[in-house]
């Protein structure tokens, strides 16, 4: 089980395949299991690196104050450094997409391309997101069988209260990354489901407006986890984007 230590935290990640490196980061309360339907499709052609963000999955957590986008981006860089990867395509889902924006804004030399999946570039309203935080605090009260039956929680694992609340505050106090990323020429793909929340839809639209080299992919009929509910469509749009990058290099 590969791991790296950063900020005195043992962080878990997995690698599969060989080829151009692609780093996958999941969302709030999720784990690397979010990407299980992508591994067999992309590992024959790409070097996949899937990490459990701090406090999630098999990665160690910290107190509430330890959850910042700068800290999580530092964790991602520690994984890339350990794997000897100078630049990678970053695929970030929801909260992981926010970390991907932090990486592109502050460490753009390490980002060859970015995929922002079901994410937003601006802080959600506290009245909207605080109930999500309270749900995350009590996630462990939901029986495992029920979590497994729901696509939204199938890849999730209960987190500590410090992680739930720390990451929640991180969401609700995030900067507007559209300002930091405006004009970036890095190739980007913005993936969103047609049935996404208004928060994600408006925030991803702002990303598209800010990034001149960004493409949009809408997964029809999908909500917040299209890689689970609509894996074939999700894999098709991601494969198309990665092929474009490869052709561009060639």
Short mmCIF file of N, CA and C in Angstrom, two decimals, residues 130-221:
data_model
loop_
_atom_site.label_atom_id
_atom_site.label_comp_id
_atom_site.label_asym_id
_atom_site.label_seq_id
_atom_site.Cartn_x
_atom_site.Cartn_y
_atom_site.Cartn_z
N UNK A 130 -23.69 24.30 5.13
CA UNK A 130 -23.60 23.86 6.52
C UNK A 130 -24.39 22.57 6.76
N UNK A 131 -25.59 22.39 6.17
CA UNK A 131 -26.26 21.10 6.32
C UNK A 131 -25.46 19.93 5.74
N UNK A 132 -24.69 20.18 4.69
CA UNK A 132 -23.84 19.13 4.13
C UNK A 132 -22.77 18.74 5.15
N UNK A 133 -22.23 19.73 5.84
CA UNK A 133 -21.22 19.46 6.86
C UNK A 133 -21.82 18.61 7.98
N UNK A 134 -23.02 18.97 8.42
CA UNK A 134 -23.65 18.20 9.49
C UNK A 134 -23.93 16.77 9.04
N UNK A 135 -24.29 16.61 7.78
CA UNK A 135 -24.47 15.26 7.22
C UNK A 135 -23.15 14.49 7.26
N UNK A 136 -22.05 15.17 6.89
CA UNK A 136 -20.74 14.51 6.88
C UNK A 136 -20.33 14.09 8.29
N UNK A 137 -20.63 14.92 9.28
CA UNK A 137 -20.29 14.58 10.66
C UNK A 137 -20.97 13.28 11.08
N UNK A 138 -22.19 13.05 10.59
CA UNK A 138 -22.97 11.89 10.99
C UNK A 138 -22.98 10.77 9.94
N UNK A 139 -22.06 10.86 8.97
CA UNK A 139 -22.03 9.86 7.90
C UNK A 139 -21.91 8.44 8.44
N UNK A 140 -21.16 8.28 9.52
CA UNK A 140 -20.98 6.95 10.10
C UNK A 140 -22.25 6.35 10.67
N UNK A 141 -23.26 7.19 10.90
CA UNK A 141 -24.53 6.67 11.42
C UNK A 141 -25.36 5.97 10.34
N UNK A 142 -25.00 6.19 9.07
CA UNK A 142 -25.70 5.54 7.97
C UNK A 142 -25.14 4.13 7.82
N UNK A 143 -25.96 3.10 7.87
CA UNK A 143 -25.44 1.73 7.73
C UNK A 143 -24.64 1.56 6.45
N UNK A 144 -23.59 0.76 6.53
CA UNK A 144 -22.71 0.55 5.37
C UNK A 144 -23.49 0.05 4.17
N UNK A 145 -24.48 -0.80 4.39
CA UNK A 145 -25.26 -1.33 3.26
C UNK A 145 -26.01 -0.21 2.55
N UNK A 146 -26.54 0.76 3.32
CA UNK A 146 -27.26 1.87 2.71
C UNK A 146 -26.30 2.78 1.95
N UNK A 147 -25.11 3.01 2.52
CA UNK A 147 -24.12 3.84 1.82
C UNK A 147 -23.73 3.19 0.50
N UNK A 148 -23.56 1.88 0.50
CA UNK A 148 -23.15 1.17 -0.71
C UNK A 148 -24.23 1.18 -1.78
N UNK A 149 -25.49 1.29 -1.37
CA UNK A 149 -26.59 1.26 -2.33
C UNK A 149 -26.83 2.61 -2.99
N UNK A 150 -26.30 3.67 -2.43
CA UNK A 150 -26.52 5.03 -2.94
C UNK A 150 -25.28 5.46 -3.72
N UNK A 151 -25.42 5.80 -5.01
CA UNK A 151 -24.25 6.21 -5.78
C UNK A 151 -23.50 7.39 -5.16
N UNK A 152 -24.21 8.28 -4.48
CA UNK A 152 -23.56 9.44 -3.88
C UNK A 152 -22.63 9.07 -2.74
N UNK A 153 -22.91 7.97 -2.06
CA UNK A 153 -22.09 7.57 -0.91
C UNK A 153 -21.35 6.26 -1.11
N UNK A 154 -21.47 5.67 -2.29
CA UNK A 154 -20.87 4.36 -2.54
C UNK A 154 -19.36 4.37 -2.33
N UNK A 155 -18.70 5.44 -2.69
CA UNK A 155 -17.24 5.52 -2.56
C UNK A 155 -16.81 6.21 -1.27
N UNK A 156 -17.79 6.55 -0.42
CA UNK A 156 -17.48 7.32 0.79
C UNK A 156 -17.12 6.43 1.96
N UNK A 157 -16.47 7.06 2.92
CA UNK A 157 -16.10 6.40 4.17
C UNK A 157 -16.23 7.44 5.28
N UNK A 158 -16.80 7.07 6.43
CA UNK A 158 -16.93 8.05 7.51
C UNK A 158 -15.61 8.72 7.85
N UNK A 159 -15.69 10.02 8.13
CA UNK A 159 -14.51 10.81 8.48
C UNK A 159 -14.67 11.31 9.91
N UNK A 160 -13.58 11.78 10.49
CA UNK A 160 -13.64 12.34 11.84
C UNK A 160 -14.41 13.66 11.82
N UNK A 161 -14.89 14.07 12.98
CA UNK A 161 -15.60 15.35 13.05
C UNK A 161 -14.67 16.50 12.68
N UNK A 162 -13.40 16.40 13.08
CA UNK A 162 -12.44 17.44 12.73
C UNK A 162 -12.27 17.56 11.22
N UNK A 163 -12.23 16.42 10.54
CA UNK A 163 -12.11 16.43 9.08
C UNK A 163 -13.38 16.99 8.45
N UNK A 164 -14.54 16.53 8.91
CA UNK A 164 -15.81 17.00 8.35
C UNK A 164 -15.94 18.51 8.50
N UNK A 165 -15.66 19.01 9.69
CA UNK A 165 -15.85 20.44 9.93
C UNK A 165 -14.69 21.26 9.34
N UNK A 166 -13.48 20.74 9.40
CA UNK A 166 -12.36 21.46 8.81
C UNK A 166 -12.50 21.62 7.32
N UNK A 167 -12.86 20.54 6.64
CA UNK A 167 -13.06 20.62 5.19
C UNK A 167 -14.29 21.46 4.85
N UNK A 168 -15.30 21.40 5.73
CA UNK A 168 -16.48 22.23 5.50
C UNK A 168 -16.14 23.71 5.54
N UNK A 169 -15.38 24.12 6.55
CA UNK A 169 -14.97 25.52 6.63
C UNK A 169 -14.08 25.89 5.44
N UNK A 170 -13.24 24.97 5.02
CA UNK A 170 -12.38 25.22 3.86
C UNK A 170 -13.24 25.53 2.63
N UNK A 171 -14.30 24.76 2.43
CA UNK A 171 -15.22 25.03 1.32
C UNK A 171 -15.83 26.42 1.43
N UNK A 172 -16.38 26.70 2.61
CA UNK A 172 -17.20 27.91 2.77
C UNK A 172 -16.36 29.19 2.83
N UNK A 173 -15.05 29.05 2.97
CA UNK A 173 -14.16 30.21 3.01
C UNK A 173 -13.20 30.26 1.82
N UNK A 174 -13.45 29.44 0.82
CA UNK A 174 -12.52 29.40 -0.31
C UNK A 174 -12.55 30.70 -1.11
N UNK A 175 -11.40 31.01 -1.68
CA UNK A 175 -11.33 32.17 -2.58
C UNK A 175 -12.09 31.87 -3.86
N UNK A 176 -12.35 32.90 -4.63
CA UNK A 176 -12.92 32.68 -5.96
C UNK A 176 -11.77 32.38 -6.91
N UNK A 177 -11.59 31.10 -7.23
CA UNK A 177 -10.46 30.71 -8.07
C UNK A 177 -10.57 31.25 -9.49
N UNK A 178 -11.75 31.69 -9.91
CA UNK A 178 -11.87 32.27 -11.24
C UNK A 178 -10.97 33.50 -11.37
N UNK A 179 -10.79 34.21 -10.27
CA UNK A 179 -9.92 35.38 -10.30
C UNK A 179 -8.45 34.97 -10.43
N UNK A 180 -8.06 33.94 -9.69
CA UNK A 180 -6.66 33.49 -9.71
C UNK A 180 -6.29 32.80 -11.02
N UNK A 181 -7.27 32.16 -11.64
CA UNK A 181 -6.99 31.36 -12.84
C UNK A 181 -7.27 32.10 -14.13
N UNK A 182 -7.83 33.28 -14.05
CA UNK A 182 -8.25 34.01 -15.24
C UNK A 182 -7.11 34.15 -16.24
N UNK A 183 -7.34 33.68 -17.46
CA UNK A 183 -6.37 33.81 -18.53
C UNK A 183 -5.36 32.68 -18.61
N UNK A 184 -5.40 31.73 -17.70
CA UNK A 184 -4.46 30.60 -17.76
C UNK A 184 -4.63 29.85 -19.07
N UNK A 185 -3.51 29.58 -19.73
CA UNK A 185 -3.54 28.89 -21.03
C UNK A 185 -3.45 27.38 -20.89
N UNK A 186 -3.39 26.87 -19.68
CA UNK A 186 -3.29 25.42 -19.48
C UNK A 186 -4.53 24.73 -20.04
N UNK A 187 -4.36 23.65 -20.80
CA UNK A 187 -5.54 22.92 -21.30
C UNK A 187 -6.38 22.38 -20.15
N UNK A 188 -7.67 22.64 -20.18
CA UNK A 188 -8.56 22.20 -19.10
C UNK A 188 -9.84 21.61 -19.67
N UNK A 189 -10.42 20.72 -18.92
CA UNK A 189 -11.72 20.15 -19.24
C UNK A 189 -12.61 20.33 -18.02
N UNK A 190 -13.81 20.86 -18.23
CA UNK A 190 -14.79 21.04 -17.16
C UNK A 190 -15.93 20.06 -17.42
N UNK A 191 -16.06 19.08 -16.53
CA UNK A 191 -17.11 18.06 -16.67
C UNK A 191 -18.20 18.33 -15.65
N UNK A 192 -19.44 18.30 -16.09
CA UNK A 192 -20.56 18.46 -15.17
C UNK A 192 -21.76 17.67 -15.66
N UNK A 193 -22.54 17.16 -14.73
CA UNK A 193 -23.77 16.47 -15.07
C UNK A 193 -24.88 17.46 -15.36
N UNK A 194 -25.78 17.10 -16.24
CA UNK A 194 -26.88 18.00 -16.58
C UNK A 194 -27.82 18.22 -15.40
N UNK A 195 -27.82 17.30 -14.43
CA UNK A 195 -28.71 17.39 -13.28
C UNK A 195 -27.96 17.82 -12.02
N UNK A 196 -26.84 18.49 -12.18
CA UNK A 196 -26.05 18.96 -11.05
C UNK A 196 -26.79 20.05 -10.27
N UNK A 197 -26.27 20.35 -9.09
CA UNK A 197 -26.82 21.43 -8.28
C UNK A 197 -26.53 22.77 -8.93
N UNK A 198 -27.34 23.76 -8.58
CA UNK A 198 -27.14 25.11 -9.13
C UNK A 198 -25.78 25.66 -8.72
N UNK A 199 -25.32 25.31 -7.53
CA UNK A 199 -24.01 25.78 -7.06
C UNK A 199 -22.89 25.30 -7.97
N UNK A 200 -22.91 24.03 -8.31
CA UNK A 200 -21.88 23.47 -9.19
C UNK A 200 -22.02 24.02 -10.60
N UNK A 201 -23.23 24.10 -11.11
CA UNK A 201 -23.44 24.57 -12.47
C UNK A 201 -22.97 26.01 -12.65
N UNK A 202 -23.29 26.88 -11.69
CA UNK A 202 -22.87 28.28 -11.82
C UNK A 202 -21.37 28.42 -11.62
N UNK A 203 -20.82 27.69 -10.66
CA UNK A 203 -19.38 27.78 -10.42
C UNK A 203 -18.55 27.22 -11.55
N UNK A 204 -19.02 26.15 -12.17
CA UNK A 204 -18.26 25.59 -13.29
C UNK A 204 -18.38 26.49 -14.52
N UNK A 205 -19.50 27.19 -14.66
CA UNK A 205 -19.63 28.16 -15.76
C UNK A 205 -18.62 29.29 -15.60
N UNK A 206 -18.40 29.73 -14.37
CA UNK A 206 -17.40 30.76 -14.11
C UNK A 206 -16.00 30.27 -14.48
N UNK A 207 -15.73 28.99 -14.21
CA UNK A 207 -14.43 28.43 -14.59
C UNK A 207 -14.25 28.47 -16.11
N UNK A 208 -15.29 28.07 -16.82
CA UNK A 208 -15.22 28.09 -18.29
C UNK A 208 -14.98 29.49 -18.82
N UNK A 209 -15.60 30.48 -18.20
CA UNK A 209 -15.41 31.87 -18.64
C UNK A 209 -14.00 32.36 -18.35
N UNK A 210 -13.39 31.85 -17.25
CA UNK A 210 -12.07 32.34 -16.85
C UNK A 210 -10.93 31.70 -17.63
N UNK A 211 -11.16 30.48 -18.12
CA UNK A 211 -10.08 29.70 -18.72
C UNK A 211 -10.24 29.67 -20.25
N UNK A 212 -9.39 30.39 -20.98
CA UNK A 212 -9.55 30.47 -22.43
C UNK A 212 -9.30 29.15 -23.16
N UNK A 213 -8.58 28.23 -22.52
CA UNK A 213 -8.25 26.96 -23.17
C UNK A 213 -9.01 25.81 -22.52
N UNK A 214 -10.23 26.10 -22.04
CA UNK A 214 -11.05 25.09 -21.37
C UNK A 214 -12.16 24.60 -22.28
N UNK A 215 -12.41 23.30 -22.20
CA UNK A 215 -13.52 22.68 -22.90
C UNK A 215 -14.59 22.27 -21.90
N UNK A 216 -15.81 22.17 -22.36
CA UNK A 216 -16.91 21.75 -21.50
C UNK A 216 -17.44 20.39 -21.95
N UNK A 217 -17.76 19.53 -20.99
CA UNK A 217 -18.41 18.26 -21.28
C UNK A 217 -19.58 18.10 -20.32
N UNK A 218 -20.78 17.95 -20.86
CA UNK A 218 -21.98 17.77 -20.04
C UNK A 218 -22.43 16.32 -20.18
N UNK A 219 -22.55 15.64 -19.02
CA UNK A 219 -23.02 14.26 -19.00
C UNK A 219 -24.53 14.29 -18.80
N UNK A 220 -25.27 13.99 -19.85
CA UNK A 220 -26.72 14.08 -19.79
C UNK A 220 -27.31 13.09 -18.79
N UNK A 221 -28.21 13.60 -17.96
CA UNK A 221 -28.89 12.76 -16.99
C UNK A 221 -28.13 12.50 -15.71
#
